PDB file of N, CA and C in Angstrom:
ATOM      1  N   MET A   1      18.037 -44.137   3.524  1.00 59.00           N
ATOM      2  CA  MET A   1      17.187 -44.689   2.760  1.00 59.00           C
ATOM      3  C   MET A   1      18.307 -44.785   1.195  1.00 59.00           C
ATOM      4  N   ARG A   2      18.129 -46.383   0.817  1.00 66.00           N
ATOM      5  CA  ARG A   2      18.701 -45.278  -0.670  1.00 66.00           C
ATOM      6  C   ARG A   2      17.130 -45.578  -1.527  1.00 66.00           C
ATOM      7  N   GLY A   3      17.733 -44.914  -2.212  1.00 71.00           N
ATOM      8  CA  GLY A   3      16.408 -44.269  -3.261  1.00 71.00           C
ATOM      9  C   GLY A   3      16.388 -46.385  -4.319  1.00 71.00           C
ATOM     10  N   ILE A   4      15.387 -46.516  -5.617  1.00 86.00           N
ATOM     11  CA  ILE A   4      15.846 -47.259  -6.982  1.00 86.00           C
ATOM     12  C   ILE A   4      17.051 -47.376  -7.236  1.00 86.00           C
ATOM     13  N   ASN A   5      17.543 -48.358  -7.689  1.00 92.00           N
ATOM     14  CA  ASN A   5      18.656 -47.835  -8.432  1.00 92.00           C
ATOM     15  C   ASN A   5      18.657 -46.791  -9.684  1.00 92.00           C
ATOM     16  N   PRO A   6      19.671 -46.734  -9.955  1.00 95.00           N
ATOM     17  CA  PRO A   6      18.810 -45.170 -11.211  1.00 95.00           C
ATOM     18  C   PRO A   6      19.022 -46.561 -12.883  1.00 95.00           C
ATOM     19  N   ALA A   7      19.953 -47.933 -12.042  1.00 96.00           N
ATOM     20  CA  ALA A   7      19.929 -48.555 -13.607  1.00 96.00           C
ATOM     21  C   ALA A   7      18.606 -49.192 -13.638  1.00 96.00           C
ATOM     22  N   ALA A   8      17.787 -49.206 -12.721  1.00 95.00           N
ATOM     23  CA  ALA A   8      16.954 -49.289 -13.351  1.00 95.00           C
ATOM     24  C   ALA A   8      16.422 -48.558 -14.670  1.00 95.00           C
ATOM     25  N   GLU A   9      15.896 -47.717 -14.417  1.00 97.00           N
ATOM     26  CA  GLU A   9      15.324 -46.055 -15.599  1.00 97.00           C
ATOM     27  C   GLU A   9      16.725 -46.449 -16.254  1.00 97.00           C
ATOM     28  N   GLU A  10      17.453 -46.606 -17.414  1.00 98.00           N
ATOM     29  CA  GLU A  10      18.580 -46.110 -17.523  1.00 98.00           C
ATOM     30  C   GLU A  10      17.756 -47.115 -18.818  1.00 98.00           C
ATOM     31  N   VAL A  11      18.267 -48.176 -17.833  1.00 98.00           N
ATOM     32  CA  VAL A  11      17.731 -50.014 -18.936  1.00 98.00           C
ATOM     33  C   VAL A  11      16.797 -49.956 -20.688  1.00 98.00           C
ATOM     34  N   HIS A  12      15.579 -49.307 -18.452  1.00 97.00           N
ATOM     35  CA  HIS A  12      14.499 -48.627 -20.429  1.00 97.00           C
ATOM     36  C   HIS A  12      14.122 -47.492 -21.083  1.00 97.00           C
ATOM     37  N   VAL A  13      15.165 -46.523 -20.861  1.00 98.00           N
ATOM     38  CA  VAL A  13      14.642 -44.924 -21.281  1.00 98.00           C
ATOM     39  C   VAL A  13      15.673 -46.217 -22.626  1.00 98.00           C
ATOM     40  N   VAL A  14      17.791 -46.445 -22.847  1.00 97.00           N
ATOM     41  CA  VAL A  14      17.853 -47.862 -23.718  1.00 97.00           C
ATOM     42  C   VAL A  14      17.357 -48.691 -24.627  1.00 97.00           C
ATOM     43  N   ARG A  15      16.463 -49.722 -23.557  1.00 98.00           N
ATOM     44  CA  ARG A  15      15.017 -50.165 -24.691  1.00 98.00           C
ATOM     45  C   ARG A  15      14.483 -49.568 -25.155  1.00 98.00           C
ATOM     46  N   ASP A  16      13.711 -48.085 -24.849  1.00 97.00           N
ATOM     47  CA  ASP A  16      12.972 -47.704 -25.571  1.00 97.00           C
ATOM     48  C   ASP A  16      13.009 -47.276 -27.224  1.00 97.00           C
ATOM     49  N   ALA A  17      14.682 -46.626 -26.510  1.00 97.00           N
ATOM     50  CA  ALA A  17      15.208 -45.767 -27.409  1.00 97.00           C
ATOM     51  C   ALA A  17      14.984 -46.957 -28.638  1.00 97.00           C
ATOM     52  N   ILE A  18      15.995 -48.155 -28.056  1.00 96.00           N
ATOM     53  CA  ILE A  18      16.568 -49.566 -29.420  1.00 96.00           C
ATOM     54  C   ILE A  18      14.805 -50.083 -30.474  1.00 96.00           C
ATOM     55  N   LEU A  19      13.924 -50.065 -29.020  1.00 97.00           N
ATOM     56  CA  LEU A  19      12.530 -50.791 -30.179  1.00 97.00           C
ATOM     57  C   LEU A  19      12.473 -49.340 -31.085  1.00 97.00           C
ATOM     58  N   ALA A  20      12.350 -48.190 -30.290  1.00 96.00           N
ATOM     59  CA  ALA A  20      12.162 -46.690 -30.893  1.00 96.00           C
ATOM     60  C   ALA A  20      12.393 -47.339 -32.820  1.00 96.00           C
ATOM     61  N   ARG A  21      13.860 -47.521 -32.121  1.00 95.00           N
ATOM     62  CA  ARG A  21      14.738 -47.362 -33.648  1.00 95.00           C
ATOM     63  C   ARG A  21      13.887 -49.216 -34.736  1.00 95.00           C
ATOM     64  N   GLN A  22      14.013 -50.235 -33.802  1.00 95.00           N
ATOM     65  CA  GLN A  22      13.015 -51.090 -34.541  1.00 95.00           C
ATOM     66  C   GLN A  22      12.297 -51.039 -35.202  1.00 95.00           C
ATOM     67  N   THR A  23      11.523 -50.184 -34.154  1.00 96.00           N
ATOM     68  CA  THR A  23       9.828 -49.803 -35.245  1.00 96.00           C
ATOM     69  C   THR A  23       9.880 -48.070 -36.019  1.00 96.00           C
ATOM     70  N   GLY A  24      10.368 -47.562 -35.955  1.00 95.00           N
ATOM     71  CA  GLY A  24      10.451 -46.276 -36.030  1.00 95.00           C
ATOM     72  C   GLY A  24       9.482 -45.730 -35.324  1.00 95.00           C
ATOM     73  N   ALA A  25       8.877 -46.248 -34.454  1.00 96.00           N
ATOM     74  CA  ALA A  25       8.031 -45.420 -33.491  1.00 96.00           C
ATOM     75  C   ALA A  25       9.040 -44.110 -32.801  1.00 96.00           C
ATOM     76  N   GLN A  26       7.948 -42.798 -32.558  1.00 96.00           N
ATOM     77  CA  GLN A  26       8.318 -41.934 -31.336  1.00 96.00           C
ATOM     78  C   GLN A  26       8.440 -42.248 -30.088  1.00 96.00           C
ATOM     79  N   VAL A  27       9.150 -41.787 -29.932  1.00 96.00           N
ATOM     80  CA  VAL A  27       8.949 -41.788 -28.387  1.00 96.00           C
ATOM     81  C   VAL A  27       9.973 -41.730 -27.388  1.00 96.00           C
ATOM     82  N   HIS A  28       7.896 -40.992 -26.195  1.00 96.00           N
ATOM     83  CA  HIS A  28       8.830 -39.450 -25.047  1.00 96.00           C
ATOM     84  C   HIS A  28       9.874 -40.214 -23.574  1.00 96.00           C
ATOM     85  N   ILE A  29      10.604 -40.281 -23.440  1.00 96.00           N
ATOM     86  CA  ILE A  29      10.505 -40.806 -21.766  1.00 96.00           C
ATOM     87  C   ILE A  29      10.840 -39.653 -20.923  1.00 96.00           C
ATOM     88  N   ALA A  30       9.409 -39.787 -19.992  1.00 95.00           N
ATOM     89  CA  ALA A  30       8.658 -38.714 -18.372  1.00 95.00           C
ATOM     90  C   ALA A  30       9.577 -39.587 -17.527  1.00 95.00           C
ATOM     91  N   HIS A  31       9.815 -38.132 -17.182  1.00 96.00           N
ATOM     92  CA  HIS A  31      10.851 -37.779 -15.745  1.00 96.00           C
ATOM     93  C   HIS A  31      11.651 -38.947 -15.145  1.00 96.00           C
ATOM     94  N   ILE A  32      12.983 -38.075 -16.084  1.00 96.00           N
ATOM     95  CA  ILE A  32      13.517 -38.763 -16.234  1.00 96.00           C
ATOM     96  C   ILE A  32      15.158 -37.659 -14.827  1.00 96.00           C
ATOM     97  N   SER A  33      15.715 -38.991 -15.382  1.00 97.00           N
ATOM     98  CA  SER A  33      16.220 -38.126 -13.265  1.00 97.00           C
ATOM     99  C   SER A  33      17.932 -38.893 -13.260  1.00 97.00           C
ATOM    100  N   THR A  34      18.496 -39.236 -14.283  1.00 98.00           N
ATOM    101  CA  THR A  34      19.593 -39.421 -14.325  1.00 98.00           C
ATOM    102  C   THR A  34      20.818 -38.814 -15.435  1.00 98.00           C
ATOM    103  N   ARG A  35      21.885 -38.772 -15.123  1.00 98.00           N
ATOM    104  CA  ARG A  35      23.060 -37.875 -16.174  1.00 98.00           C
ATOM    105  C   ARG A  35      22.914 -39.414 -17.422  1.00 98.00           C
ATOM    106  N   ARG A  36      22.673 -40.320 -17.364  1.00 98.00           N
ATOM    107  CA  ARG A  36      23.474 -41.557 -18.010  1.00 98.00           C
ATOM    108  C   ARG A  36      22.147 -41.488 -18.886  1.00 98.00           C
ATOM    109  N   SER A  37      20.694 -41.153 -18.247  1.00 98.00           N
ATOM    110  CA  SER A  37      19.506 -41.461 -19.317  1.00 98.00           C
ATOM    111  C   SER A  37      19.010 -40.957 -19.854  1.00 98.00           C
ATOM    112  N   LEU A  38      19.711 -39.215 -19.729  1.00 97.00           N
ATOM    113  CA  LEU A  38      19.956 -38.586 -20.778  1.00 97.00           C
ATOM    114  C   LEU A  38      21.127 -39.047 -21.601  1.00 97.00           C
ATOM    115  N   GLU A  39      21.939 -38.817 -21.593  1.00 97.00           N
ATOM    116  CA  GLU A  39      23.425 -38.825 -21.993  1.00 97.00           C
ATOM    117  C   GLU A  39      23.002 -40.411 -23.207  1.00 97.00           C
ATOM    118  N   ALA A  40      21.290 -41.244 -22.689  1.00 97.00           N
ATOM    119  CA  ALA A  40      21.498 -42.539 -23.740  1.00 97.00           C
ATOM    120  C   ALA A  40      20.454 -41.722 -24.895  1.00 97.00           C
ATOM    121  N   VAL A  41      19.514 -40.151 -24.105  1.00 96.00           N
ATOM    122  CA  VAL A  41      18.495 -39.885 -25.519  1.00 96.00           C
ATOM    123  C   VAL A  41      19.472 -39.117 -26.045  1.00 96.00           C
ATOM    124  N   VAL A  42      20.455 -38.261 -25.510  1.00 95.00           N
ATOM    125  CA  VAL A  42      20.828 -37.994 -26.979  1.00 95.00           C
ATOM    126  C   VAL A  42      22.155 -38.583 -27.680  1.00 95.00           C
ATOM    127  N   ARG A  43      22.812 -39.724 -27.166  1.00 96.00           N
ATOM    128  CA  ARG A  43      23.294 -40.964 -28.097  1.00 96.00           C
ATOM    129  C   ARG A  43      22.605 -41.024 -28.854  1.00 96.00           C
ATOM    130  N   ALA A  44      21.118 -41.522 -28.731  1.00 96.00           N
ATOM    131  CA  ALA A  44      19.893 -41.524 -30.029  1.00 96.00           C
ATOM    132  C   ALA A  44      19.235 -41.067 -30.963  1.00 96.00           C
ATOM    133  N   LYS A  45      19.433 -39.727 -30.560  1.00 93.00           N
ATOM    134  CA  LYS A  45      19.508 -38.201 -31.208  1.00 93.00           C
ATOM    135  C   LYS A  45      19.861 -39.042 -32.565  1.00 93.00           C
ATOM    136  N   LYS A  46      21.052 -38.424 -31.366  1.00 93.00           N
ATOM    137  CA  LYS A  46      22.245 -37.679 -32.566  1.00 93.00           C
ATOM    138  C   LYS A  46      22.640 -39.387 -33.432  1.00 93.00           C
ATOM    139  N   GLU A  47      23.796 -39.973 -32.815  1.00 91.00           N
ATOM    140  CA  GLU A  47      24.582 -40.955 -33.997  1.00 91.00           C
ATOM    141  C   GLU A  47      22.243 -42.361 -34.329  1.00 91.00           C
ATOM    142  N   ASP A  48      21.516 -42.586 -33.219  1.00 89.00           N
ATOM    143  CA  ASP A  48      20.495 -43.425 -34.028  1.00 89.00           C
ATOM    144  C   ASP A  48      19.927 -42.772 -35.080  1.00 89.00           C
ATOM    145  N   LYS A  49      20.382 -41.230 -34.780  1.00 94.00           N
ATOM    146  CA  LYS A  49      17.724 -40.391 -35.869  1.00 94.00           C
ATOM    147  C   LYS A  49      17.407 -41.346 -34.926  1.00 94.00           C
ATOM    148  N   ILE A  50      16.801 -41.467 -33.067  1.00 95.00           N
ATOM    149  CA  ILE A  50      15.828 -41.669 -33.367  1.00 95.00           C
ATOM    150  C   ILE A  50      14.944 -39.940 -33.065  1.00 95.00           C
ATOM    151  N   PRO A  51      13.853 -40.747 -32.440  1.00 95.00           N
ATOM    152  CA  PRO A  51      12.513 -39.393 -32.804  1.00 95.00           C
ATOM    153  C   PRO A  51      11.965 -39.130 -31.444  1.00 95.00           C
ATOM    154  N   ILE A  52      12.750 -39.223 -30.352  1.00 95.00           N
ATOM    155  CA  ILE A  52      13.036 -39.543 -29.012  1.00 95.00           C
ATOM    156  C   ILE A  52      13.246 -37.341 -27.756  1.00 95.00           C
ATOM    157  N   THR A  53      11.864 -38.122 -27.173  1.00 94.00           N
ATOM    158  CA  THR A  53      12.688 -37.332 -26.208  1.00 94.00           C
ATOM    159  C   THR A  53      12.452 -37.000 -25.371  1.00 94.00           C
ATOM    160  N   CYS A  54      12.274 -35.724 -24.656  1.00 95.00           N
ATOM    161  CA  CYS A  54      12.447 -36.268 -23.029  1.00 95.00           C
ATOM    162  C   CYS A  54      11.815 -35.268 -21.400  1.00 95.00           C
ATOM    163  N   GLU A  55      12.364 -35.482 -20.514  1.00 95.00           N
ATOM    164  CA  GLU A  55      11.811 -33.590 -20.140  1.00 95.00           C
ATOM    165  C   GLU A  55      11.783 -33.858 -18.237  1.00 95.00           C
ATOM    166  N   VAL A  56      12.239 -33.464 -17.973  1.00 95.00           N
ATOM    167  CA  VAL A  56      12.524 -33.729 -16.139  1.00 95.00           C
ATOM    168  C   VAL A  56      11.654 -32.767 -15.222  1.00 95.00           C
ATOM    169  N   THR A  57      11.395 -32.952 -13.580  1.00 95.00           N
ATOM    170  CA  THR A  57      10.637 -32.325 -12.795  1.00 95.00           C
ATOM    171  C   THR A  57      11.268 -31.877 -12.314  1.00 95.00           C
ATOM    172  N   PRO A  58      10.630 -30.361 -11.824  1.00 95.00           N
ATOM    173  CA  PRO A  58      11.014 -29.918 -11.182  1.00 95.00           C
ATOM    174  C   PRO A  58      11.554 -29.883 -10.060  1.00 95.00           C
ATOM    175  N   HIS A  59      10.839 -30.749  -9.350  1.00 94.00           N
ATOM    176  CA  HIS A  59      12.278 -31.502  -8.089  1.00 94.00           C
ATOM    177  C   HIS A  59      13.323 -32.061  -8.617  1.00 94.00           C
ATOM    178  N   HIS A  60      12.886 -32.657  -9.701  1.00 95.00           N
ATOM    179  CA  HIS A  60      14.583 -33.475 -10.220  1.00 95.00           C
ATOM    180  C   HIS A  60      15.825 -32.320 -10.547  1.00 95.00           C
ATOM    181  N   LEU A  61      15.812 -30.887 -10.007  1.00 95.00           N
ATOM    182  CA  LEU A  61      16.254 -29.766 -11.799  1.00 95.00           C
ATOM    183  C   LEU A  61      16.402 -29.343 -10.155  1.00 95.00           C
ATOM    184  N   LEU A  62      15.958 -29.146  -8.547  1.00 94.00           N
ATOM    185  CA  LEU A  62      16.112 -28.552  -7.291  1.00 94.00           C
ATOM    186  C   LEU A  62      17.091 -29.212  -6.160  1.00 94.00           C
ATOM    187  N   LEU A  63      16.413 -30.159  -5.774  1.00 93.00           N
ATOM    188  CA  LEU A  63      16.683 -31.192  -5.087  1.00 93.00           C
ATOM    189  C   LEU A  63      17.422 -33.071  -5.083  1.00 93.00           C
ATOM    190  N   THR A  64      18.219 -33.018  -4.191  1.00 94.00           N
ATOM    191  CA  THR A  64      19.170 -34.053  -4.128  1.00 94.00           C
ATOM    192  C   THR A  64      18.663 -34.574  -3.485  1.00 94.00           C
ATOM    193  N   GLU A  65      19.501 -36.153  -4.046  1.00 92.00           N
ATOM    194  CA  GLU A  65      18.573 -37.529  -2.643  1.00 92.00           C
ATOM    195  C   GLU A  65      19.660 -36.550  -1.059  1.00 92.00           C
ATOM    196  N   ALA A  66      20.900 -35.105  -0.934  1.00 90.00           N
ATOM    197  CA  ALA A  66      20.284 -35.317   0.510  1.00 90.00           C
ATOM    198  C   ALA A  66      19.046 -34.807   1.329  1.00 90.00           C
ATOM    199  N   GLN A  67      17.965 -34.915   0.168  1.00 87.00           N
ATOM    200  CA  GLN A  67      16.835 -33.680   1.436  1.00 87.00           C
ATOM    201  C   GLN A  67      16.518 -35.290   1.446  1.00 87.00           C
ATOM    202  N   VAL A  68      16.720 -36.614   1.586  1.00 85.00           N
ATOM    203  CA  VAL A  68      15.829 -38.066   2.569  1.00 85.00           C
ATOM    204  C   VAL A  68      16.166 -37.867   2.987  1.00 85.00           C
ATOM    205  N   SER A  69      17.749 -37.770   2.731  1.00 82.00           N
ATOM    206  CA  SER A  69      18.513 -38.333   4.686  1.00 82.00           C
ATOM    207  C   SER A  69      17.492 -38.111   5.658  1.00 82.00           C
ATOM    208  N   SER A  70      17.087 -37.423   5.825  1.00 81.00           N
ATOM    209  CA  SER A  70      16.127 -36.674   6.670  1.00 81.00           C
ATOM    210  C   SER A  70      14.570 -37.161   7.303  1.00 81.00           C
ATOM    211  N   TYR A  71      13.989 -38.445   6.024  1.00 80.00           N
ATOM    212  CA  TYR A  71      13.200 -39.390   6.359  1.00 80.00           C
ATOM    213  C   TYR A  71      11.309 -37.734   6.390  1.00 80.00           C
ATOM    214  N   ASP A  72      11.530 -36.880   5.609  1.00 81.00           N
ATOM    215  CA  ASP A  72      11.130 -36.380   5.393  1.00 81.00           C
ATOM    216  C   ASP A  72       9.663 -37.185   4.492  1.00 81.00           C
ATOM    217  N   THR A  73       8.772 -37.378   4.509  1.00 84.00           N
ATOM    218  CA  THR A  73       7.927 -38.261   3.629  1.00 84.00           C
ATOM    219  C   THR A  73       7.708 -37.026   2.249  1.00 84.00           C
ATOM    220  N   ASN A  74       7.291 -35.626   2.439  1.00 84.00           N
ATOM    221  CA  ASN A  74       7.246 -35.358   1.197  1.00 84.00           C
ATOM    222  C   ASN A  74       8.545 -34.959   0.096  1.00 84.00           C
ATOM    223  N   THR A  75      10.430 -36.020   0.382  1.00 85.00           N
ATOM    224  CA  THR A  75      10.732 -36.458   0.070  1.00 85.00           C
ATOM    225  C   THR A  75      10.901 -37.270  -1.271  1.00 85.00           C
ATOM    226  N   LYS A  76       9.428 -38.576  -1.062  1.00 85.00           N
ATOM    227  CA  LYS A  76       9.199 -39.496  -0.985  1.00 85.00           C
ATOM    228  C   LYS A  76       9.116 -39.065  -2.621  1.00 85.00           C
ATOM    229  N   MET A  77       9.387 -39.783  -3.967  1.00 90.00           N
ATOM    230  CA  MET A  77       9.014 -39.001  -5.590  1.00 90.00           C
ATOM    231  C   MET A  77       9.186 -40.647  -5.849  1.00 90.00           C
ATOM    232  N   ASN A  78       9.131 -40.533  -7.474  1.00 91.00           N
ATOM    233  CA  ASN A  78       9.432 -41.356  -9.096  1.00 91.00           C
ATOM    234  C   ASN A  78       9.441 -41.072  -9.284  1.00 91.00           C
ATOM    235  N   PRO A  79       9.933 -41.170 -10.768  1.00 94.00           N
ATOM    236  CA  PRO A  79      11.721 -41.540  -9.820  1.00 94.00           C
ATOM    237  C   PRO A  79      12.164 -40.576  -8.895  1.00 94.00           C
ATOM    238  N   PRO A  80      12.784 -41.101  -8.318  1.00 94.00           N
ATOM    239  CA  PRO A  80      13.643 -40.827  -6.867  1.00 94.00           C
ATOM    240  C   PRO A  80      14.427 -39.864  -7.239  1.00 94.00           C
ATOM    241  N   LEU A  81      14.817 -39.264  -5.574  1.00 94.00           N
ATOM    242  CA  LEU A  81      15.565 -37.916  -6.330  1.00 94.00           C
ATOM    243  C   LEU A  81      16.745 -38.449  -5.849  1.00 94.00           C
ATOM    244  N   ARG A  82      18.175 -37.474  -6.661  1.00 95.00           N
ATOM    245  CA  ARG A  82      19.841 -38.392  -7.252  1.00 95.00           C
ATOM    246  C   ARG A  82      20.404 -37.508  -6.937  1.00 95.00           C
ATOM    247  N   SER A  83      21.869 -37.642  -7.729  1.00 95.00           N
ATOM    248  CA  SER A  83      23.285 -37.423  -7.088  1.00 95.00           C
ATOM    249  C   SER A  83      23.108 -35.747  -7.894  1.00 95.00           C
ATOM    250  N   GLN A  84      23.831 -34.828  -6.837  1.00 97.00           N
ATOM    251  CA  GLN A  84      24.070 -33.672  -6.765  1.00 97.00           C
ATOM    252  C   GLN A  84      24.267 -33.283  -8.557  1.00 97.00           C
ATOM    253  N   ASP A  85      25.256 -34.878  -9.214  1.00 98.00           N
ATOM    254  CA  ASP A  85      26.745 -35.281 -10.684  1.00 98.00           C
ATOM    255  C   ASP A  85      25.363 -35.203 -11.122  1.00 98.00           C
ATOM    256  N   ASP A  86      23.624 -36.077 -10.651  1.00 98.00           N
ATOM    257  CA  ASP A  86      22.197 -35.944 -12.026  1.00 98.00           C
ATOM    258  C   ASP A  86      22.085 -35.358 -11.897  1.00 98.00           C
ATOM    259  N   VAL A  87      21.570 -34.496 -11.131  1.00 98.00           N
ATOM    260  CA  VAL A  87      21.001 -32.888 -10.985  1.00 98.00           C
ATOM    261  C   VAL A  87      21.989 -31.827 -12.227  1.00 98.00           C
ATOM    262  N   ASP A  88      23.084 -31.718 -11.451  1.00 98.00           N
ATOM    263  CA  ASP A  88      23.643 -30.282 -13.190  1.00 98.00           C
ATOM    264  C   ASP A  88      24.044 -31.919 -13.628  1.00 98.00           C
ATOM    265  N   ALA A  89      23.500 -32.830 -14.588  1.00 97.00           N
ATOM    266  CA  ALA A  89      23.664 -33.167 -16.111  1.00 97.00           C
ATOM    267  C   ALA A  89      22.428 -32.483 -17.050  1.00 97.00           C
ATOM    268  N   LEU A  90      21.352 -33.497 -16.080  1.00 97.00           N
ATOM    269  CA  LEU A  90      19.650 -32.605 -15.887  1.00 97.00           C
ATOM    270  C   LEU A  90      19.187 -31.058 -16.228  1.00 97.00           C
ATOM    271  N   VAL A  91      20.080 -30.074 -15.545  1.00 96.00           N
ATOM    272  CA  VAL A  91      19.592 -28.701 -15.568  1.00 96.00           C
ATOM    273  C   VAL A  91      20.700 -28.956 -16.963  1.00 96.00           C
ATOM    274  N   GLU A  92      22.182 -28.680 -17.286  1.00 95.00           N
ATOM    275  CA  GLU A  92      22.557 -28.473 -18.763  1.00 95.00           C
ATOM    276  C   GLU A  92      21.720 -28.773 -19.923  1.00 95.00           C
ATOM    277  N   GLY A  93      21.284 -30.005 -19.558  1.00 94.00           N
ATOM    278  CA  GLY A  93      20.310 -31.198 -20.420  1.00 94.00           C
ATOM    279  C   GLY A  93      19.142 -29.369 -20.743  1.00 94.00           C
ATOM    280  N   ILE A  94      18.823 -29.235 -19.532  1.00 94.00           N
ATOM    281  CA  ILE A  94      17.577 -28.122 -20.063  1.00 94.00           C
ATOM    282  C   ILE A  94      18.254 -27.310 -20.490  1.00 94.00           C
ATOM    283  N   THR A  95      19.630 -26.147 -19.732  1.00 93.00           N
ATOM    284  CA  THR A  95      20.136 -24.782 -21.197  1.00 93.00           C
ATOM    285  C   THR A  95      20.574 -25.439 -21.741  1.00 93.00           C
ATOM    286  N   SER A  96      20.707 -27.043 -23.078  1.00 91.00           N
ATOM    287  CA  SER A  96      21.508 -27.255 -24.962  1.00 91.00           C
ATOM    288  C   SER A  96      20.105 -27.635 -24.362  1.00 91.00           C
ATOM    289  N   GLY A  97      18.409 -27.886 -24.296  1.00 88.00           N
ATOM    290  CA  GLY A  97      18.137 -27.486 -25.239  1.00 88.00           C
ATOM    291  C   GLY A  97      17.511 -29.295 -25.767  1.00 88.00           C
ATOM    292  N   THR A  98      17.271 -29.810 -24.558  1.00 84.00           N
ATOM    293  CA  THR A  98      17.388 -31.249 -24.905  1.00 84.00           C
ATOM    294  C   THR A  98      16.333 -31.567 -23.908  1.00 84.00           C
ATOM    295  N   LEU A  99      16.347 -31.827 -22.996  1.00 84.00           N
ATOM    296  CA  LEU A  99      15.121 -31.865 -22.121  1.00 84.00           C
ATOM    297  C   LEU A  99      14.156 -30.510 -22.456  1.00 84.00           C
ATOM    298  N   MET A 100      13.029 -30.952 -21.772  1.00 77.00           N
ATOM    299  CA  MET A 100      12.240 -30.124 -21.156  1.00 77.00           C
ATOM    300  C   MET A 100      11.582 -29.627 -20.176  1.00 77.00           C
ATOM    301  N   PRO A 101      11.049 -28.582 -19.378  1.00 66.00           N
ATOM    302  CA  PRO A 101      10.905 -28.593 -18.129  1.00 66.00           C
ATOM    303  C   PRO A 101       9.110 -29.613 -18.007  1.00 66.00           C
TER     304      PRO A 101
END
């Protein structure tokens, strides 16, 4: 079973960054799970100087969508588990200081 499409998360991250730029508000993105969401946050911080922060959950750093194939309800979460590429990007986000654990 496939999880919610990553675009559903990514479009909200970009939307929130745009609204923060327009209003001058600070924004915090909870539980990001994709490489593109992280890239949007980094871009908003660096290029647009938007006061934006984000965090990731431990299970999104340690597990991938491969764990869902067993239909174990312990792997059902929101946002859903993502690809190994996304996990690698999130781990890099932690080590670079972009993401908060």
